[in-house]
């Protein structure tokens, strides 16, 4: 596609339920990032995929959070047993691995509300 | 590895006043530096970037930033703030020998009429 696509754009879920957030990066971009942006807060790094290398999971806030990237393209962020503090906008970005003088491209985000 | 620090999570300026948003970076190799802007309820978009060459770079909407190696800074400025500049601004760094982009936590700019 022309840009990074995230779905759904909005998700309301009940506390304790699991959710899956999807990210479709720009074709050919092998680097993919997930960030979280809570109300009034900055960007919080969650996880980074780089080609076929093991992902950098250092930003995942708890073991309820996991992410995978299938076939080096689409990525899914899963939050198990959601809590109200998980409510935030989840942003995905992709970039050309190795071309660090080019920008990272962001999706519009998924707004997650846990009630 | 690289890192970014944005001083001031919230900045308020009067309409027509100078905008100055601060960004300091840490990098053991020549950095690439970026400023992104996020307008309310929108995604992040690139405002400007420094890679090599001229240290003063110009971006969209009248913004510019200057790479100062001696100060490890890449502050964002605009001579005259406009109401439409109200947004969240993020500084980011990368490098050829790094393996990802590192973002600051952001600065929220409020423009007072």
PDB file of C-alpha atoms in Angstrom:
ATOM      1  CA  UNK A   1       0.000   0.000   0.000  1.00  0.00           C
ATOM      2  CA  UNK A   2       0.914   3.633  -0.166  1.00  0.00           C
ATOM      3  CA  UNK A   3       1.380   4.045   3.553  1.00  0.00           C
ATOM      4  CA  UNK A   4       1.391   2.223   6.871  1.00  0.00           C
ATOM      5  CA  UNK A   5      -2.048   0.841   7.554  1.00  0.00           C
ATOM      6  CA  UNK A   6      -3.362   0.025  11.021  1.00  0.00           C
ATOM      7  CA  UNK A   7      -6.581  -1.692  11.983  1.00  0.00           C
ATOM      8  CA  UNK A   8      -8.912  -1.253  13.641  1.00  0.00           C
ATOM      9  CA  UNK A   9      -8.778   2.531  13.950  1.00  0.00           C
ATOM     10  CA  UNK A  10     -10.774   2.343  17.162  1.00  0.00           C
ATOM     11  CA  UNK A  11     -11.313  -0.521  19.571  1.00  0.00           C
ATOM     12  CA  UNK A  12     -13.401  -0.612  22.720  1.00  0.00           C
ATOM     13  CA  UNK A  13     -13.000  -3.707  24.831  1.00  0.00           C
ATOM     14  CA  UNK A  14     -14.016  -4.905  28.245  1.00  0.00           C
ATOM     15  CA  UNK A  15     -11.467  -5.250  30.990  1.00  0.00           C
ATOM     16  CA  UNK A  16     -10.016  -8.749  30.987  1.00  0.00           C
ATOM     17  CA  UNK A  17     -10.557  -9.420  27.284  1.00  0.00           C
ATOM     18  CA  UNK A  18      -7.748 -10.012  24.796  1.00  0.00           C
ATOM     19  CA  UNK A  19      -7.242  -7.684  21.823  1.00  0.00           C
ATOM     20  CA  UNK A  20      -5.259  -7.867  18.620  1.00  0.00           C
ATOM     21  CA  UNK A  21      -4.022  -4.801  16.768  1.00  0.00           C
ATOM     22  CA  UNK A  22      -2.781  -5.088  13.215  1.00  0.00           C
ATOM     23  CA  UNK A  23      -0.132  -3.193  11.277  1.00  0.00           C
ATOM     24  CA  UNK A  24       0.527  -3.385   7.557  1.00  0.00           C
ATOM     25  CA  UNK A  25       3.867  -1.690   6.836  1.00  0.00           C
ATOM     26  CA  UNK A  26       4.920  -0.073   3.595  1.00  0.00           C
ATOM     27  CA  UNK A  27       5.914  -2.701   1.058  1.00  0.00           C
ATOM     28  CA  UNK A  28       9.636  -3.349   1.174  1.00  0.00           C
ATOM     29  CA  UNK A  29      10.117  -1.879   4.645  1.00  0.00           C
ATOM     30  CA  UNK A  30      11.817  -4.482   6.766  1.00  0.00           C
ATOM     31  CA  UNK A  31      12.008  -2.445   9.971  1.00  0.00           C
ATOM     32  CA  UNK A  32       8.784  -2.155  11.984  1.00  0.00           C
ATOM     33  CA  UNK A  33       8.080  -0.452  15.295  1.00  0.00           C
ATOM     34  CA  UNK A  34       5.231  -0.367  17.785  1.00  0.00           C
ATOM     35  CA  UNK A  35       4.755   2.609  20.099  1.00  0.00           C
ATOM     36  CA  UNK A  36       2.151   3.513  22.677  1.00  0.00           C
ATOM     37  CA  UNK A  37       0.881   7.027  23.261  1.00  0.00           C
ATOM     38  CA  UNK A  38      -1.227   7.527  26.358  1.00  0.00           C
ATOM     39  CA  UNK A  39      -3.406  10.592  26.852  1.00  0.00           C
ATOM     40  CA  UNK A  40      -1.167  13.613  27.266  1.00  0.00           C
ATOM     41  CA  UNK A  41       1.961  11.475  27.136  1.00  0.00           C
ATOM     42  CA  UNK A  42       4.760  11.102  24.640  1.00  0.00           C
ATOM     43  CA  UNK A  43       5.787   8.117  22.599  1.00  0.00           C
ATOM     44  CA  UNK A  44       6.558   4.971  24.547  1.00  0.00           C
ATOM     45  CA  UNK A  45       8.599   2.407  22.633  1.00  0.00           C
ATOM     46  CA  UNK A  46       7.170  -1.105  22.795  1.00  0.00           C
ATOM     47  CA  UNK A  47       8.880  -3.406  20.308  1.00  0.00           C
ATOM     48  CA  UNK A  48      11.033  -3.313  17.178  1.00  0.00           C
ATOM     49  CA  UNK A  49      11.339  -5.860  14.366  1.00  0.00           C
ATOM     50  CA  UNK A  50      14.335  -5.772  12.073  1.00  0.00           C
ATOM     51  CA  UNK A  51      14.211  -8.164   9.157  1.00  0.00           C
ATOM     52  CA  UNK A  52      14.745 -11.732  10.294  1.00  0.00           C
ATOM     53  CA  UNK A  53      16.573 -10.795  13.486  1.00  0.00           C
ATOM     54  CA  UNK A  54      15.153 -11.428  16.930  1.00  0.00           C
ATOM     55  CA  UNK A  55      12.881  -8.507  17.863  1.00  0.00           C
ATOM     56  CA  UNK A  56      13.850  -5.915  20.442  1.00  0.00           C
ATOM     57  CA  UNK A  57      11.147  -6.443  23.073  1.00  0.00           C
ATOM     58  CA  UNK A  58      12.718  -4.234  25.691  1.00  0.00           C
ATOM     59  CA  UNK A  59       9.813  -1.791  25.735  1.00  0.00           C
ATOM     60  CA  UNK A  60       6.952  -4.213  26.352  1.00  0.00           C
ATOM     61  CA  UNK A  61       5.427  -3.164  29.697  1.00  0.00           C
ATOM     62  CA  UNK A  62       4.360  -6.604  30.892  1.00  0.00           C
ATOM     63  CA  UNK A  63       4.069 -10.225  29.807  1.00  0.00           C
ATOM     64  CA  UNK A  64       0.478  -9.492  28.805  1.00  0.00           C
ATOM     65  CA  UNK A  65       1.886  -7.772  25.747  1.00  0.00           C
ATOM     66  CA  UNK A  66       3.293  -9.686  22.792  1.00  0.00           C
ATOM     67  CA  UNK A  67       3.835  -9.071  19.111  1.00  0.00           C
ATOM     68  CA  UNK A  68       4.679 -11.081  16.077  1.00  0.00           C
ATOM     69  CA  UNK A  69       5.510 -10.372  12.512  1.00  0.00           C
ATOM     70  CA  UNK A  70       4.596 -12.951   9.931  1.00  0.00           C
ATOM     71  CA  UNK A  71       6.560 -13.304   6.730  1.00  0.00           C
ATOM     72  CA  UNK A  72       8.481 -10.157   7.443  1.00  0.00           C
ATOM     73  CA  UNK A  73       5.448  -8.031   6.642  1.00  0.00           C
ATOM     74  CA  UNK A  74       2.243  -7.734   8.661  1.00  0.00           C
ATOM     75  CA  UNK A  75       2.596  -7.403  12.420  1.00  0.00           C
ATOM     76  CA  UNK A  76       0.095  -8.106  15.184  1.00  0.00           C
ATOM     77  CA  UNK A  77       0.298  -6.655  18.678  1.00  0.00           C
ATOM     78  CA  UNK A  78      -1.649  -8.712  21.208  1.00  0.00           C
ATOM     79  CA  UNK A  79      -2.675  -7.541  24.640  1.00  0.00           C
ATOM     80  CA  UNK A  80      -4.027 -10.257  26.918  1.00  0.00           C
ATOM     81  CA  UNK A  81      -6.341  -9.682  29.859  1.00  0.00           C
ATOM     82  CA  UNK A  82      -6.614  -5.969  29.102  1.00  0.00           C
ATOM     83  CA  UNK A  83      -6.548  -3.459  31.924  1.00  0.00           C
ATOM     84  CA  UNK A  84      -7.832   0.101  31.997  1.00  0.00           C
ATOM     85  CA  UNK A  85      -4.283   1.439  32.018  1.00  0.00           C
ATOM     86  CA  UNK A  86      -3.796  -0.163  28.607  1.00  0.00           C
ATOM     87  CA  UNK A  87      -6.102   2.482  27.132  1.00  0.00           C
ATOM     88  CA  UNK A  88      -3.980   4.468  24.676  1.00  0.00           C
ATOM     89  CA  UNK A  89      -3.261   5.046  21.016  1.00  0.00           C
ATOM     90  CA  UNK A  90      -1.035   2.327  19.608  1.00  0.00           C
ATOM     91  CA  UNK A  91       1.135   3.530  16.750  1.00  0.00           C
ATOM     92  CA  UNK A  92       2.991   1.450  14.195  1.00  0.00           C
ATOM     93  CA  UNK A  93       5.830   2.710  12.017  1.00  0.00           C
ATOM     94  CA  UNK A  94       8.010   1.187   9.330  1.00  0.00           C
ATOM     95  CA  UNK A  95      11.264   2.139   7.657  1.00  0.00           C
ATOM     96  CA  UNK A  96      13.838   0.866   5.223  1.00  0.00           C
ATOM     97  CA  UNK A  97      16.275  -1.218   7.193  1.00  0.00           C
ATOM     98  CA  UNK A  98      19.767   0.073   6.713  1.00  0.00           C
ATOM     99  CA  UNK A  99      18.601   3.364   5.226  1.00  0.00           C
ATOM    100  CA  UNK A 100      18.756   5.281   8.463  1.00  0.00           C
ATOM    101  CA  UNK A 101      18.917   8.636   6.727  1.00  0.00           C
ATOM    102  CA  UNK A 102      15.363   8.149   5.543  1.00  0.00           C
ATOM    103  CA  UNK A 103      12.356   8.671   7.739  1.00  0.00           C
ATOM    104  CA  UNK A 104      10.161   6.263   9.640  1.00  0.00           C
ATOM    105  CA  UNK A 105       6.596   6.317   8.349  1.00  0.00           C
ATOM    106  CA  UNK A 106       3.747   6.152  10.841  1.00  0.00           C
ATOM    107  CA  UNK A 107       0.257   4.768  10.609  1.00  0.00           C
ATOM    108  CA  UNK A 108      -2.756   6.642  11.957  1.00  0.00           C
ATOM    109  CA  UNK A 109      -2.828   4.471  15.035  1.00  0.00           C
ATOM    110  CA  UNK A 110      -5.376   2.325  16.854  1.00  0.00           C
ATOM    111  CA  UNK A 111      -7.195   4.014  19.704  1.00  0.00           C
ATOM    112  CA  UNK A 112      -7.806   1.369  22.365  1.00  0.00           C
ATOM    113  CA  UNK A 113     -10.303   2.000  25.124  1.00  0.00           C
ATOM    114  CA  UNK A 114     -10.651  -0.525  27.931  1.00  0.00           C
ATOM    115  CA  UNK A 115     -13.903  -0.163  29.880  1.00  0.00           C
TER     116      UNK A 115
ATOM    117  CA  UNK B   1      23.469   3.366  20.585  1.00  0.00           C
ATOM    118  CA  UNK B   2      21.651   6.654  20.325  1.00  0.00           C
ATOM    119  CA  UNK B   3      19.191   8.513  22.526  1.00  0.00           C
ATOM    120  CA  UNK B   4      17.201  11.731  22.497  1.00  0.00           C
ATOM    121  CA  UNK B   5      16.166  14.136  25.240  1.00  0.00           C
ATOM    122  CA  UNK B   6      13.486  16.751  24.721  1.00  0.00           C
ATOM    123  CA  UNK B   7      13.545  19.428  27.393  1.00  0.00           C
ATOM    124  CA  UNK B   8      10.108  20.661  28.310  1.00  0.00           C
ATOM    125  CA  UNK B   9       7.129  18.401  27.828  1.00  0.00           C
ATOM    126  CA  UNK B  10       4.869  21.450  27.431  1.00  0.00           C
ATOM    127  CA  UNK B  11       5.711  24.792  25.839  1.00  0.00           C
ATOM    128  CA  UNK B  12       3.379  27.768  25.513  1.00  0.00           C
ATOM    129  CA  UNK B  13       4.013  30.762  23.281  1.00  0.00           C
ATOM    130  CA  UNK B  14       1.956  33.734  22.196  1.00  0.00           C
ATOM    131  CA  UNK B  15       0.801  33.979  18.620  1.00  0.00           C
ATOM    132  CA  UNK B  16       3.532  35.753  16.654  1.00  0.00           C
ATOM    133  CA  UNK B  17       6.265  34.918  19.165  1.00  0.00           C
ATOM    134  CA  UNK B  18       9.351  32.822  18.560  1.00  0.00           C
ATOM    135  CA  UNK B  19       8.956  29.066  18.883  1.00  0.00           C
ATOM    136  CA  UNK B  20      11.911  27.163  20.337  1.00  0.00           C
ATOM    137  CA  UNK B  21      11.643  23.440  21.040  1.00  0.00           C
ATOM    138  CA  UNK B  22      14.750  21.803  22.438  1.00  0.00           C
ATOM    139  CA  UNK B  23      16.281  18.492  21.470  1.00  0.00           C
ATOM    140  CA  UNK B  24      19.579  17.052  22.608  1.00  0.00           C
ATOM    141  CA  UNK B  25      20.909  13.753  21.371  1.00  0.00           C
ATOM    142  CA  UNK B  26      23.507  11.219  22.298  1.00  0.00           C
ATOM    143  CA  UNK B  27      25.368   9.310  19.611  1.00  0.00           C
ATOM    144  CA  UNK B  28      28.843   7.864  19.322  1.00  0.00           C
ATOM    145  CA  UNK B  29      28.693   8.098  15.539  1.00  0.00           C
ATOM    146  CA  UNK B  30      27.472  10.797  13.153  1.00  0.00           C
ATOM    147  CA  UNK B  31      23.732  11.051  13.721  1.00  0.00           C
ATOM    148  CA  UNK B  32      20.773  11.552  11.486  1.00  0.00           C
ATOM    149  CA  UNK B  33      18.234  13.806  13.177  1.00  0.00           C
ATOM    150  CA  UNK B  34      14.529  14.260  12.592  1.00  0.00           C
ATOM    151  CA  UNK B  35      11.626  16.339  13.823  1.00  0.00           C
ATOM    152  CA  UNK B  36       8.104  14.993  13.520  1.00  0.00           C
ATOM    153  CA  UNK B  37       4.821  16.783  14.170  1.00  0.00           C
ATOM    154  CA  UNK B  38       1.543  15.288  15.316  1.00  0.00           C
ATOM    155  CA  UNK B  39      -1.559  17.438  14.949  1.00  0.00           C
ATOM    156  CA  UNK B  40      -4.564  16.580  17.135  1.00  0.00           C
ATOM    157  CA  UNK B  41      -6.108  13.243  16.241  1.00  0.00           C
ATOM    158  CA  UNK B  42      -3.637  12.655  13.447  1.00  0.00           C
ATOM    159  CA  UNK B  43      -0.561  10.494  12.873  1.00  0.00           C
ATOM    160  CA  UNK B  44       3.055  11.648  13.004  1.00  0.00           C
ATOM    161  CA  UNK B  45       4.464  13.317   9.928  1.00  0.00           C
ATOM    162  CA  UNK B  46       8.001  14.371   9.102  1.00  0.00           C
ATOM    163  CA  UNK B  47       8.686  18.070   9.634  1.00  0.00           C
ATOM    164  CA  UNK B  48      12.366  18.128   8.655  1.00  0.00           C
ATOM    165  CA  UNK B  49      15.551  16.095   8.857  1.00  0.00           C
ATOM    166  CA  UNK B  50      19.308  16.483   8.973  1.00  0.00           C
ATOM    167  CA  UNK B  51      21.495  13.854   7.372  1.00  0.00           C
ATOM    168  CA  UNK B  52      24.662  15.449   5.988  1.00  0.00           C
ATOM    169  CA  UNK B  53      25.722  18.787   4.546  1.00  0.00           C
ATOM    170  CA  UNK B  54      24.233  22.093   5.623  1.00  0.00           C
ATOM    171  CA  UNK B  55      23.639  22.155   9.352  1.00  0.00           C
ATOM    172  CA  UNK B  56      20.648  24.490   9.111  1.00  0.00           C
ATOM    173  CA  UNK B  57      17.724  22.628   7.646  1.00  0.00           C
ATOM    174  CA  UNK B  58      14.359  24.004   6.664  1.00  0.00           C
ATOM    175  CA  UNK B  59      11.112  22.131   6.915  1.00  0.00           C
ATOM    176  CA  UNK B  60       7.463  22.616   6.251  1.00  0.00           C
ATOM    177  CA  UNK B  61       5.342  25.455   7.650  1.00  0.00           C
ATOM    178  CA  UNK B  62       8.282  27.779   8.249  1.00  0.00           C
ATOM    179  CA  UNK B  63      10.095  25.580  10.760  1.00  0.00           C
ATOM    180  CA  UNK B  64      13.828  25.093  10.761  1.00  0.00           C
ATOM    181  CA  UNK B  65      16.410  23.329  12.908  1.00  0.00           C
ATOM    182  CA  UNK B  66      20.148  23.636  13.317  1.00  0.00           C
ATOM    183  CA  UNK B  67      22.483  20.719  13.955  1.00  0.00           C
ATOM    184  CA  UNK B  68      25.145  21.754  16.450  1.00  0.00           C
ATOM    185  CA  UNK B  69      27.637  18.977  16.948  1.00  0.00           C
ATOM    186  CA  UNK B  70      29.529  20.768  19.710  1.00  0.00           C
ATOM    187  CA  UNK B  71      26.323  21.100  21.718  1.00  0.00           C
ATOM    188  CA  UNK B  72      24.824  17.761  20.604  1.00  0.00           C
ATOM    189  CA  UNK B  73      21.649  19.670  19.865  1.00  0.00           C
ATOM    190  CA  UNK B  74      19.031  19.901  17.150  1.00  0.00           C
ATOM    191  CA  UNK B  75      16.611  22.560  18.377  1.00  0.00           C
ATOM    192  CA  UNK B  76      13.511  23.379  16.351  1.00  0.00           C
ATOM    193  CA  UNK B  77      12.592  27.022  15.756  1.00  0.00           C
ATOM    194  CA  UNK B  78      10.031  29.154  13.996  1.00  0.00           C
ATOM    195  CA  UNK B  79      10.259  32.951  14.023  1.00  0.00           C
ATOM    196  CA  UNK B  80       6.549  33.608  14.434  1.00  0.00           C
ATOM    197  CA  UNK B  81       4.073  31.157  15.931  1.00  0.00           C
ATOM    198  CA  UNK B  82       0.716  30.609  14.312  1.00  0.00           C
ATOM    199  CA  UNK B  83      -2.349  29.136  15.947  1.00  0.00           C
ATOM    200  CA  UNK B  84      -2.149  26.204  13.545  1.00  0.00           C
ATOM    201  CA  UNK B  85       1.265  25.255  14.975  1.00  0.00           C
ATOM    202  CA  UNK B  86      -0.371  23.883  18.115  1.00  0.00           C
ATOM    203  CA  UNK B  87       0.623  20.211  18.084  1.00  0.00           C
ATOM    204  CA  UNK B  88       2.912  17.594  19.596  1.00  0.00           C
ATOM    205  CA  UNK B  89       6.504  17.641  18.343  1.00  0.00           C
ATOM    206  CA  UNK B  90       8.897  14.716  18.465  1.00  0.00           C
ATOM    207  CA  UNK B  91      12.644  14.644  17.925  1.00  0.00           C
ATOM    208  CA  UNK B  92      14.305  11.433  16.712  1.00  0.00           C
ATOM    209  CA  UNK B  93      17.814  10.162  15.992  1.00  0.00           C
ATOM    210  CA  UNK B  94      19.280   7.342  13.973  1.00  0.00           C
ATOM    211  CA  UNK B  95      22.680   6.460  12.540  1.00  0.00           C
ATOM    212  CA  UNK B  96      24.238   4.293   9.865  1.00  0.00           C
ATOM    213  CA  UNK B  97      25.740   2.014  12.462  1.00  0.00           C
ATOM    214  CA  UNK B  98      22.653   1.942  14.631  1.00  0.00           C
ATOM    215  CA  UNK B  99      19.729  -0.338  14.134  1.00  0.00           C
ATOM    216  CA  UNK B 100      16.620   1.737  14.682  1.00  0.00           C
ATOM    217  CA  UNK B 101      15.137   5.180  15.261  1.00  0.00           C
ATOM    218  CA  UNK B 102      15.064   6.561  18.793  1.00  0.00           C
ATOM    219  CA  UNK B 103      12.342   9.065  19.638  1.00  0.00           C
ATOM    220  CA  UNK B 104      12.090  11.648  22.375  1.00  0.00           C
ATOM    221  CA  UNK B 105       9.042  11.717  24.583  1.00  0.00           C
ATOM    222  CA  UNK B 106       7.636  14.749  22.811  1.00  0.00           C
ATOM    223  CA  UNK B 107       6.856  18.412  23.467  1.00  0.00           C
ATOM    224  CA  UNK B 108       3.325  19.723  23.364  1.00  0.00           C
ATOM    225  CA  UNK B 109       3.167  23.219  21.879  1.00  0.00           C
ATOM    226  CA  UNK B 110       0.315  25.534  22.840  1.00  0.00           C
ATOM    227  CA  UNK B 111      -0.145  28.814  20.981  1.00  0.00           C
ATOM    228  CA  UNK B 112      -1.934  31.525  22.928  1.00  0.00           C
ATOM    229  CA  UNK B 113      -3.987  34.047  20.930  1.00  0.00           C
TER     230      UNK B 113
END
